[in-house]
Coordinates of C-alpha atoms in Angstrom, one line a residue:
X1 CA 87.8 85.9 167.4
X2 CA 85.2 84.1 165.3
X3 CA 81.9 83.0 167.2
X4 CA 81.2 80.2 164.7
X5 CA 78.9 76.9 166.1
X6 CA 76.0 74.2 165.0
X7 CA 72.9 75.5 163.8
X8 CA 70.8 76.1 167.0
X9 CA 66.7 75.2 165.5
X10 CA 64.0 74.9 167.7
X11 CA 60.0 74.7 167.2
X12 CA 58.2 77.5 167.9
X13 CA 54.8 76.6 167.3
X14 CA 53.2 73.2 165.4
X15 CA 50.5 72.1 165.6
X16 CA 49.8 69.0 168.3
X17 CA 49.1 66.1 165.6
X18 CA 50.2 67.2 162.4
X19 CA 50.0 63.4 160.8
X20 CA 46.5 62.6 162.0
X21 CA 45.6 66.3 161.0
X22 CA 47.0 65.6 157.2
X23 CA 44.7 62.3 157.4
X24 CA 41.5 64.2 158.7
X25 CA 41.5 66.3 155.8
X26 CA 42.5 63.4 153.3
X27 CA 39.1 61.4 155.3
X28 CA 37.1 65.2 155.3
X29 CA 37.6 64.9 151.5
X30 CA 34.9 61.6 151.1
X31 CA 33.1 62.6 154.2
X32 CA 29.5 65.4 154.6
X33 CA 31.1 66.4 157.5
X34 CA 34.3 67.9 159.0
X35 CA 36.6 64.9 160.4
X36 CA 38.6 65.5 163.2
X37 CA 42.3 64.1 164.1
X38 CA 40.8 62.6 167.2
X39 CA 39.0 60.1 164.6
X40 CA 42.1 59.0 163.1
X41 CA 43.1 54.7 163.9
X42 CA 46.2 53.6 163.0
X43 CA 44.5 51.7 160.2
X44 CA 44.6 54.8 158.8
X45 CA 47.7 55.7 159.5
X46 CA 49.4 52.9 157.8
X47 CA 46.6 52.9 154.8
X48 CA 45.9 56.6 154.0
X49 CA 48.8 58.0 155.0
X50 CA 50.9 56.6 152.6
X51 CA 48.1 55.9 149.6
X52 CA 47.4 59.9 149.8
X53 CA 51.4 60.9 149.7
X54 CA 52.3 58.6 147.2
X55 CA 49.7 59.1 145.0
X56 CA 50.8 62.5 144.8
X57 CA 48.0 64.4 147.1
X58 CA 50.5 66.2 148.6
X59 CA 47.7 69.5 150.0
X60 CA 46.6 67.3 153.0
X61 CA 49.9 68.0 154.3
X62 CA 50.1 71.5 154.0
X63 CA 47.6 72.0 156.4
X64 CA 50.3 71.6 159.1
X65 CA 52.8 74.9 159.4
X66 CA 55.8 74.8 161.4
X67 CA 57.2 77.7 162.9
X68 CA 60.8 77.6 163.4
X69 CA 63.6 79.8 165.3
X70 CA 66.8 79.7 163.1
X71 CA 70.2 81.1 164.4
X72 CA 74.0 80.4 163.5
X73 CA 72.9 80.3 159.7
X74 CA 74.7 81.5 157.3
X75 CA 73.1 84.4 155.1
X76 CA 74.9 82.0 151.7
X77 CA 72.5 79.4 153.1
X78 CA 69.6 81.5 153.2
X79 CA 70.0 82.9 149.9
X80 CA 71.2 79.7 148.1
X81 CA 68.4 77.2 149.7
X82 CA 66.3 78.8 151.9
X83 CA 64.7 81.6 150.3
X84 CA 65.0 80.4 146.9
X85 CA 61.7 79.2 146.1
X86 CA 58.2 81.0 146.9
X87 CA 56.4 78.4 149.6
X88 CA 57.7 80.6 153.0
X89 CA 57.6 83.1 155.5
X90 CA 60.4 84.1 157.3
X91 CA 61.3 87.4 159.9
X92 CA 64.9 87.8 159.4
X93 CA 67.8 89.9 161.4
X94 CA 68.4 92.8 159.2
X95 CA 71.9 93.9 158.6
X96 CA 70.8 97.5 157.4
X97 CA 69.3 98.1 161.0
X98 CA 71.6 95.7 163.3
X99 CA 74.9 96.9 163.8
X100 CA 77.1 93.7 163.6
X101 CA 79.5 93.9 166.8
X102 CA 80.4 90.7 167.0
X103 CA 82.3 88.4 164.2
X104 CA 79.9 85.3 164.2
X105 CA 79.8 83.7 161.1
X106 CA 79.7 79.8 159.2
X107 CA 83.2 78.0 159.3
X108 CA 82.7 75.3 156.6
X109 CA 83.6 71.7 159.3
X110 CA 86.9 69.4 158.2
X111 CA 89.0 72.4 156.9
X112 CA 92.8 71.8 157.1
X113 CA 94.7 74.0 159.6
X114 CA 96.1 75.5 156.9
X115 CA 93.3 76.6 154.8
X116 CA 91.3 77.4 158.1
X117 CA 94.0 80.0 158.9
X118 CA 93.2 81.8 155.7
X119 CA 89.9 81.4 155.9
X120 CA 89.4 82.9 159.5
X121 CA 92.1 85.5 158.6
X122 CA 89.8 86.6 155.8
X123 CA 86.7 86.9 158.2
X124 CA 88.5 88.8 160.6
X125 CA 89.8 91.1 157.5
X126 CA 86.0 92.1 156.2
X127 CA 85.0 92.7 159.4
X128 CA 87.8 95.0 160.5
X129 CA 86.2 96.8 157.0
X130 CA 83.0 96.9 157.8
X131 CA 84.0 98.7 161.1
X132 CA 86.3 101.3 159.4
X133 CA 83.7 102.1 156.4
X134 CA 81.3 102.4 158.9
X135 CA 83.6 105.3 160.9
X136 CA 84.3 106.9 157.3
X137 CA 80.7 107.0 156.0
X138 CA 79.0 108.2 159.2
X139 CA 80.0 111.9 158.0
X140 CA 78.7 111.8 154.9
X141 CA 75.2 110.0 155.9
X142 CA 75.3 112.6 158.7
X143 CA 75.4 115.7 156.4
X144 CA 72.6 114.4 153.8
X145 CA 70.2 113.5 156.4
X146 CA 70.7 116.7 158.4
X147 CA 69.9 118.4 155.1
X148 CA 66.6 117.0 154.8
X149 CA 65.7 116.9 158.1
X150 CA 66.5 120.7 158.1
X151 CA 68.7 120.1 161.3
X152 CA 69.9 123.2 162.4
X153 CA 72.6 123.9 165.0
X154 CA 69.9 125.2 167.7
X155 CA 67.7 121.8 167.3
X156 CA 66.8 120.0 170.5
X157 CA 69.0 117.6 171.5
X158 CA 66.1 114.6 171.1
X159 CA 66.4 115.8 167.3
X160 CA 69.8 115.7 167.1
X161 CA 70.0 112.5 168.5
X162 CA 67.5 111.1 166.0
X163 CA 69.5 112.1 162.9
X164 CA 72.3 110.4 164.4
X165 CA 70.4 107.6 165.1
X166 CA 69.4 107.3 161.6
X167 CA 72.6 108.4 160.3
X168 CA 74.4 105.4 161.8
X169 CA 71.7 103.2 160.4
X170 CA 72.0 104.4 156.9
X171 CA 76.6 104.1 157.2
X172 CA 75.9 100.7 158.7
X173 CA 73.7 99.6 155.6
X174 CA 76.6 100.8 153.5
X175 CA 78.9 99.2 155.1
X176 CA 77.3 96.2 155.6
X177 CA 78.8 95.1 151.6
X178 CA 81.7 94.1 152.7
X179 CA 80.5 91.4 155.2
X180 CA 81.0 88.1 154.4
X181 CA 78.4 85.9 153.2
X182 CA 79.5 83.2 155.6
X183 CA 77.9 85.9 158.5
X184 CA 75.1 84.9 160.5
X185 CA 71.9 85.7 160.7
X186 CA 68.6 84.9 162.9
X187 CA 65.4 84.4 161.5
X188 CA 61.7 83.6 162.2
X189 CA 61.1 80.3 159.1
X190 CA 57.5 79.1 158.9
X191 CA 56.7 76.5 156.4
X192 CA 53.6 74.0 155.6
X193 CA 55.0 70.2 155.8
X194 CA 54.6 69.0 152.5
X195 CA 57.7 72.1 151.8
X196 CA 59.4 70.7 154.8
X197 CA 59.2 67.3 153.2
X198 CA 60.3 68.8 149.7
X199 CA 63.3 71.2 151.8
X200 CA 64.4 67.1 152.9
X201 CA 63.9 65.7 149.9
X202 CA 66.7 68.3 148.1
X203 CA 68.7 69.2 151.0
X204 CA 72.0 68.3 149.4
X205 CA 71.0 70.7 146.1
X206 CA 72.5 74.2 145.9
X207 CA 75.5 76.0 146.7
X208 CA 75.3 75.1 150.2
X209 CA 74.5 71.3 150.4
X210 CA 76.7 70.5 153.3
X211 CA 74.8 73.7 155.4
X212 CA 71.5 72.6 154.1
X213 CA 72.2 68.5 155.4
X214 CA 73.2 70.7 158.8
X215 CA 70.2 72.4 159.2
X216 CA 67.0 70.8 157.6
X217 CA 68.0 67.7 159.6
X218 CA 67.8 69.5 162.5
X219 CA 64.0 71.0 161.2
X220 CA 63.2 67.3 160.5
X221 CA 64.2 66.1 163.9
X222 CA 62.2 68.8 165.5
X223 CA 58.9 67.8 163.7
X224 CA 59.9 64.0 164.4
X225 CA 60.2 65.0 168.2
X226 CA 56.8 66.5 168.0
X227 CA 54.8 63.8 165.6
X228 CA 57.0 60.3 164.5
X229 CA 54.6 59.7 161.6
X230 CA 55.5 62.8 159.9
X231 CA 58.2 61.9 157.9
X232 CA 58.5 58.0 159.5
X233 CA 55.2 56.8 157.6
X234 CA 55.5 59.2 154.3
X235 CA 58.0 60.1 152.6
X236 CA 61.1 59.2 150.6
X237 CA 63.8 61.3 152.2
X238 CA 66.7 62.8 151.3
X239 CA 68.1 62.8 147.2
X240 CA 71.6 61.2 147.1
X241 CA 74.3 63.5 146.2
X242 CA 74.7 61.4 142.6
X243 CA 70.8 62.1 141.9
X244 CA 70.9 66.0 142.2
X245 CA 70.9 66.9 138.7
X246 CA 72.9 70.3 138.4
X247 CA 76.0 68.1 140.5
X248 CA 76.5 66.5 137.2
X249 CA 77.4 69.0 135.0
X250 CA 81.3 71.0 135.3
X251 CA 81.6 73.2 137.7
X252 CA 84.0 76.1 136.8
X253 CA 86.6 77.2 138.8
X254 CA 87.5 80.9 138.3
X255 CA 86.0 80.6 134.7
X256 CA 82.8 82.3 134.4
X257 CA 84.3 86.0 134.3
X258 CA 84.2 86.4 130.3
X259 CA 80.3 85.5 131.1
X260 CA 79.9 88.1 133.3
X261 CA 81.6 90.7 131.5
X262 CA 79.1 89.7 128.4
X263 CA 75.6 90.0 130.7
X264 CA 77.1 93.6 131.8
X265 CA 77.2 94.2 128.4
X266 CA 74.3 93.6 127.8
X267 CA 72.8 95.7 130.7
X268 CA 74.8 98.3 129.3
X269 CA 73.9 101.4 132.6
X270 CA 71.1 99.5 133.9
X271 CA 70.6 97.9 136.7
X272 CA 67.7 96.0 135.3
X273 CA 67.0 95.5 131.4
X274 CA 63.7 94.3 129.6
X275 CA 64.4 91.2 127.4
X276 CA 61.1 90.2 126.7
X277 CA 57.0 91.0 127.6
X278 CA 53.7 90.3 126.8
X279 CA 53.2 92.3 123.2
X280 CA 50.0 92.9 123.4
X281 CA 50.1 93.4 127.1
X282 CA 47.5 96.6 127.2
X283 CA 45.1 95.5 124.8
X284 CA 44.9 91.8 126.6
X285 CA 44.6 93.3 130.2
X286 CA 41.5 95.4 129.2
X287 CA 39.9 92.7 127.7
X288 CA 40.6 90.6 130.6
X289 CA 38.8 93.6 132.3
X290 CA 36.1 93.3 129.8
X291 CA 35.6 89.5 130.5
X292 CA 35.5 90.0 133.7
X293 CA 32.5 92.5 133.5
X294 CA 30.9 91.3 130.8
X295 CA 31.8 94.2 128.8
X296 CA 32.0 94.8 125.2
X297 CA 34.8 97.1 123.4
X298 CA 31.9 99.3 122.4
X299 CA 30.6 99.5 125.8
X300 CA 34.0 99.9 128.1
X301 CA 36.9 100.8 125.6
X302 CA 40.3 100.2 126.3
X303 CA 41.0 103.5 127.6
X304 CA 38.2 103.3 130.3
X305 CA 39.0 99.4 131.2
X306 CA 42.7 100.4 132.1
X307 CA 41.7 103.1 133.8
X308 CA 39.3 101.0 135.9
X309 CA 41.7 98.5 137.0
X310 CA 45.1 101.2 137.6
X311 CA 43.8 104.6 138.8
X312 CA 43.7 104.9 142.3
X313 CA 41.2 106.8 142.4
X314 CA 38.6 104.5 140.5
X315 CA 40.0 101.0 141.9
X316 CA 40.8 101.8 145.6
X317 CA 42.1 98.7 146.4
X318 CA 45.3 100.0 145.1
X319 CA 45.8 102.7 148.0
X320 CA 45.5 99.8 150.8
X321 CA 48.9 98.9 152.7
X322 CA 47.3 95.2 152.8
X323 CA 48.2 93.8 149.5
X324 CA 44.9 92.9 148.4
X325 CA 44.3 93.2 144.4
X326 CA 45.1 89.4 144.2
X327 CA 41.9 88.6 145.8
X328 CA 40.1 91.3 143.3
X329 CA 38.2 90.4 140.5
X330 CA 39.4 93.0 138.5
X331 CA 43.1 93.1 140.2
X332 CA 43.1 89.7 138.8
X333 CA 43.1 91.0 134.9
X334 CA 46.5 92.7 135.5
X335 CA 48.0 88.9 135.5
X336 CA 47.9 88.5 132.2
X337 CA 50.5 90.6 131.0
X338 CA 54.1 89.5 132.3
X339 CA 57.6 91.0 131.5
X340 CA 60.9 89.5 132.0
X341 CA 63.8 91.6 133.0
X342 CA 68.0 90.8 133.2
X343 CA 69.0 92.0 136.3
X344 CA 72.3 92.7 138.5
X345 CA 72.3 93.1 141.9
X346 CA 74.8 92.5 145.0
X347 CA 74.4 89.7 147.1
X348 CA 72.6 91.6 149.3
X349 CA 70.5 93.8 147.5
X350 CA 69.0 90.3 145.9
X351 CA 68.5 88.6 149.4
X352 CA 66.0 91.1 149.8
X353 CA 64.6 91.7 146.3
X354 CA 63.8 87.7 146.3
X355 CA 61.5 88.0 149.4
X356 CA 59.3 89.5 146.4
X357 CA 58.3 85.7 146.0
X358 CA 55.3 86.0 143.3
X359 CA 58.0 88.0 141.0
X360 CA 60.8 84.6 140.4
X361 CA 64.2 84.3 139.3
X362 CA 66.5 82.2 137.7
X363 CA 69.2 82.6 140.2
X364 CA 72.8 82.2 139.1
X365 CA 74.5 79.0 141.1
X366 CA 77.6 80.4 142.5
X367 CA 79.2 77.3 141.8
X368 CA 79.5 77.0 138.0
X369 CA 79.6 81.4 138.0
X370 CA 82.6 82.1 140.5
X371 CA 84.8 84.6 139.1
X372 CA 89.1 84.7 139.3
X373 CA 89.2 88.4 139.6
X374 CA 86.7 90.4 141.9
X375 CA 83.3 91.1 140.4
X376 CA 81.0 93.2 143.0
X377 CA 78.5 96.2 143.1
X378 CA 79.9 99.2 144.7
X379 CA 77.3 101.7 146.5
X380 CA 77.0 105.0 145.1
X381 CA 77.7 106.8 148.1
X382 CA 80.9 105.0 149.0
X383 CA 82.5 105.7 145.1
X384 CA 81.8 109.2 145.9
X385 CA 84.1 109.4 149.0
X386 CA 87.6 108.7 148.3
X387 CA 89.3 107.3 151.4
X388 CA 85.7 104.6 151.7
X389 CA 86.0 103.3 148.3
X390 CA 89.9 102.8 148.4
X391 CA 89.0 100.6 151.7
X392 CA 86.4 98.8 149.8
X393 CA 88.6 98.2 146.6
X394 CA 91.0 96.7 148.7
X395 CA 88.5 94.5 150.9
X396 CA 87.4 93.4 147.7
X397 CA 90.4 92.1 146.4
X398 CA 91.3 90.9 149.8
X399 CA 88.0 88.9 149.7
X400 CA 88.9 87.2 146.4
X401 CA 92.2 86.3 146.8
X402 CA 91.6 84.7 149.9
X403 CA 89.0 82.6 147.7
X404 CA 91.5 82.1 145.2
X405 CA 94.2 81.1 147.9
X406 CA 91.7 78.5 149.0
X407 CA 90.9 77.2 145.9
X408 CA 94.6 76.7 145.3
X409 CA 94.9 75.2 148.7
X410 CA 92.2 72.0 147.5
X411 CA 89.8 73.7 149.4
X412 CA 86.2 72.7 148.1
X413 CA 84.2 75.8 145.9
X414 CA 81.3 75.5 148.1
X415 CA 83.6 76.3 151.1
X416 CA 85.8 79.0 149.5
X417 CA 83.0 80.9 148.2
X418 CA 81.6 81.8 152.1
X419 CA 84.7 84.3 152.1
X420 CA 83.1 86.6 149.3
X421 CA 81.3 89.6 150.2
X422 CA 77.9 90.4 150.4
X423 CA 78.7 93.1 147.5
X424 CA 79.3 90.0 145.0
X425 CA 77.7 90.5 142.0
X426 CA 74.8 88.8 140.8
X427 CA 73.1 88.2 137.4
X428 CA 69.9 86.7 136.8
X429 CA 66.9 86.7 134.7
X430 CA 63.2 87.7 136.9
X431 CA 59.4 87.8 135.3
X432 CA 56.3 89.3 136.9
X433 CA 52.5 89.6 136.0
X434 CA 51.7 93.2 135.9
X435 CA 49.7 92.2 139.1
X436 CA 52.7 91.7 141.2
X437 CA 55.0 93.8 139.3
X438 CA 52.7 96.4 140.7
X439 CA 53.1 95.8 144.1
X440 CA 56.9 95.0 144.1
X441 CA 57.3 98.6 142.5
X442 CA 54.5 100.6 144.7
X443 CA 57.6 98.9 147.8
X444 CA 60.7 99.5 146.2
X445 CA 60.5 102.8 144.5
X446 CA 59.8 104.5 148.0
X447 CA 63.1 106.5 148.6
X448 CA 63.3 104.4 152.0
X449 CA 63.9 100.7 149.7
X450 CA 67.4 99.2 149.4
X451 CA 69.1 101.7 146.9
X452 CA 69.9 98.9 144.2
X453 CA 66.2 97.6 144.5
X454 CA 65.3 101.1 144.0
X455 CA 67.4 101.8 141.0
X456 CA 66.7 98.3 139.4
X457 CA 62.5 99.3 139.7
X458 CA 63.0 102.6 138.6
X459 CA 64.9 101.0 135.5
X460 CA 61.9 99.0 134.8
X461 CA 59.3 101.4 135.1
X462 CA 61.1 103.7 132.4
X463 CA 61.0 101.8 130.2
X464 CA 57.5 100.4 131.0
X465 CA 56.7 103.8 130.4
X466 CA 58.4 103.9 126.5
X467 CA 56.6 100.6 125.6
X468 CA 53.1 100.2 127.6
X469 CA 52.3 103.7 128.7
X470 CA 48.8 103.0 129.8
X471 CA 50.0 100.5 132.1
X472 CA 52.7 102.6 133.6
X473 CA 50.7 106.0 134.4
X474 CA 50.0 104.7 137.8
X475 CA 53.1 103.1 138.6
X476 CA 55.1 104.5 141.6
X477 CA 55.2 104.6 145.2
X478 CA 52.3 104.6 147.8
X479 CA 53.0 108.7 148.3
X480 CA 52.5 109.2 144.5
X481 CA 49.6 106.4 144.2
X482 CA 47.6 108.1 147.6
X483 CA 48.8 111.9 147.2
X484 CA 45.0 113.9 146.6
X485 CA 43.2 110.4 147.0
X486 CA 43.9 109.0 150.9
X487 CA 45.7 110.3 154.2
X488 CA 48.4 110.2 155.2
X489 CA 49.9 110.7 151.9
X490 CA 53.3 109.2 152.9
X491 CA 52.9 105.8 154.8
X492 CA 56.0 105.5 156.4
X493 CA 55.1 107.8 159.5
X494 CA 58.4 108.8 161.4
X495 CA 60.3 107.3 158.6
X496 CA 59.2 109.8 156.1
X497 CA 62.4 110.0 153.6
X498 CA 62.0 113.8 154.0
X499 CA 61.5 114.2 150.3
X500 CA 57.7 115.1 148.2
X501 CA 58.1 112.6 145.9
X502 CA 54.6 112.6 144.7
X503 CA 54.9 116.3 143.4
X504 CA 57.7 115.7 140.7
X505 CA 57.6 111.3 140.1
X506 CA 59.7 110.0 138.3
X507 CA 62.0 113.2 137.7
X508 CA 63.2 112.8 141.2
X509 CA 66.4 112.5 142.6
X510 CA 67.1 110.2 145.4
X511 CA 69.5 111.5 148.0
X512 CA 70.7 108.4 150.0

């Protein structure tokens, strides 16, 4: 049985007057003095209001955050709409640590009996998988993480009980690719207004526009509860469909695999591939350095300048857990040099890599990308056991001919694709400063970062290394960056992956 429902949004925390707030700092602008909300008419309301928003001095209304509670969302939605632009916070359920018992996921409203039998049938079907990969890859997780937590068969039962703990954590996360993307999550979603007002204004843009009407109404409505004059005195509202630009163009149906097969081509073995950078990225970043100081070439060569803003040991800033080199001076001369990779990632692998929100993408639009036969990432560890990956081949092919089968049926693309698996395959183009680069690859080449984020950072910093080796000689995970310099060395406490990494990085060998 599928536990399926409306969005369920409530406001967690606002603040008390978030129109006459907005106002107060338009008024604070012309003022010597602080103004307060309480000074706010309703002359000002109807004049300054609507003067500031139209005249396009949108900040005043970012003052105001609103703190939503999200559940019976689709993790499509959140990855089509809701994460795919940089101006949010948001605490989601994870489905590498949650084990998903229950089948609750998106049913796309109006479908005919028919095509709702298939669809639900196909639901059902990748669940079923999930539950049986789960069972097959426990053994294998088991073993590895017994190895390196030199488990032996007179350890205390509180020890034993951890590595199972953790090895059902780690079969889960495999196992977790064949979920649907129609599954739901719950999620923590804070936002300023003026986002709010721009999440309104395009509600009905991206693969999920019927899901985004559903549930952005709702956070309008909530806000509107709270404060009327929020949206009621500003704003223009919702785009029509017919004015959303990418709804003009042909969308393909089943066409876009000889595209795919040309961008894998193109990646060749990697996961992520540079396609362009900043040439003269290591002579520009230490004169940025220079500029900053006041330095001449004679005075603070290249050499030294790099070493100033990347060793560890000279700029400390870089050993804090608290990302903090964007409010730094000389962190701030590492923006200047930017490189763009071509990546491929699963579904869910890139739901998580785009939380790296200072490091954008040009996200593919399922829509105009869907493939006729089954294009997906397969995890490492499940191609190396037999009996897993024939149950995966064939949920994978299950997951696509039941989107096929409902494409046939009339069903619309935006629907059908909800059926695919989070192991879907992904192709986009990303770009980084140096600055955030930095920090994305300091998170995700730790052995304890999702395996494809991992291998696609890994990737990058290789060949960082080939073609700006003075920028990638302090490149790697906080162990590496704090080993000799800081305690603890690893800063992942109980979850320590088990493994020295800092002794031998890069020429290490991840084993899970």
């Amino acid at each position: 049985m599928i536990l399926s429902g409306a969005p369920i949004v409530t406001l967690r925390q606002a603040p008390g007057r978030p129109y006459d707030g907005a106002l107060a700092a338009a008024r604070t602008c012309y003022s010597p003095r602080v103004i307060g909300p309480e000074e706010i008419t309703d002359s000002h309301r109807e004049n300054i209001g609507p003067l500031t928003f139209d005249g396009g001095h949108h900040t005043v209304f970012q003052h105001a955050h609103f703190e939503f509670g999200l559940e019976n969302v689709s993790r499509q939605f959140v990855w089509s709409f809701l994460h795919s632009h940089p101006f949010y916070n948001s605490e989601q359920s994870s489905q590498r640590f949650v084990r998903l018992d229950e089948i609750r996921a998106y049913v796309p409203p109006s479908l005919p009996p028919a095509a709702l039998r298939v669809y639900e049938a196909a639901i059902v079907s990748a669940w079923d998988s999930y539950r049986r990969l789960n069972e097959l890859l426990k053994p294998d997780t088991h073993r590895i993480l017994a190895e390196l937590r030199h488990l032996t068969p007179n350890a205390a039962e509180k020890r034993r009980k951890k590595v199972a703990r953790e090895s059902e954590k780690k079969s889960i996360e495999l196992a977790r690719y064949v979920i649907p993307i129609a599954a739901f999550t719950s999620m923590v979603h804070t936002v300023s207004g003026i986002v709010l007002h721009r999440l309104w204004r395009m509600m009905r843009s991206g693969d999920t526009p019927s899901e985004n009407v559903s549930v952005v109404t709702a956070m309008v409505d909530r806000v509107r509860e709270l404060d009327a004059s929020f949206f009621e005195r500003v704003g223009e509202g919702a785009l029509p469909a017919e004015e959303i630009i990418e709804g003009r163009l042909p969308q393909t149906k089943g066409g876009a695999d000889s595209l795919a097969a040309g961008l894998d081509a193109q990646l060749g073995k990697r996961t992520s591939l540079l396609v362009d950078y900043s040439a003269r990225a290591e002579q520009t970043t230490a004169d940025a350095v220079r500029a900053v100081f006041g330095a001449t070439a004679e005075s603070l060569p290249d050499a030294e300048a790099l070493e100033q803003a990347l060793n560890p040991g000279l700029n400390r800033y870089r050993l804090e857990t608290l990302q903090i080199s964007v409010h730094s001076p000389l962190g701030r001369a590492l923006h200047h040099a930017s490189y763009t990779f071509l990546k491929k990632l699963s579904h869910t692998a890139d739901s998580q890599d785009q939380r790296h929100r200072m490091v954008p993408g040009s996200r593919p639009l399922m829509t105009f990308t869907d493939t006729l036969r089954p294009d997906y990432v397969t995890p490492p560890l499940i191609a190396r056991n037999a009996e897993a990956l024939d149950l995966y081949a064939a949920a994978m092919e299950a997951a696509w001919t039941a989107k096929n089968g409902l494409l046939e049926m009339g069903v619309p693309l935006e629907a059908a694709l909800y059926v695919l698996p989070n192991a879907k395959a992904l192709r986009f183009h990303e770009t980084g400063s140096l600055l955030y680069l930095a920090h994305k690859w300091v998170m995700r080449t730790c052995f304890n970062a999702q395996e494809e984020i991992y291998q696609a950072s890994m990737d990058e910093l290789e060949q960082l290394r080939v073609l700006h080796p003075r920028l990638a000689r302090y490149m790697g995970p906080p162990c590496v960056l704090r080993a000799g310099r800081i305690t603890p060395t690893c800063t992942e406490g109980e979850h320590f992956c088990g493994v020295p990494v800092w002794r031998n990085f890069p020429n290490v060998v991840r084993p899970l």
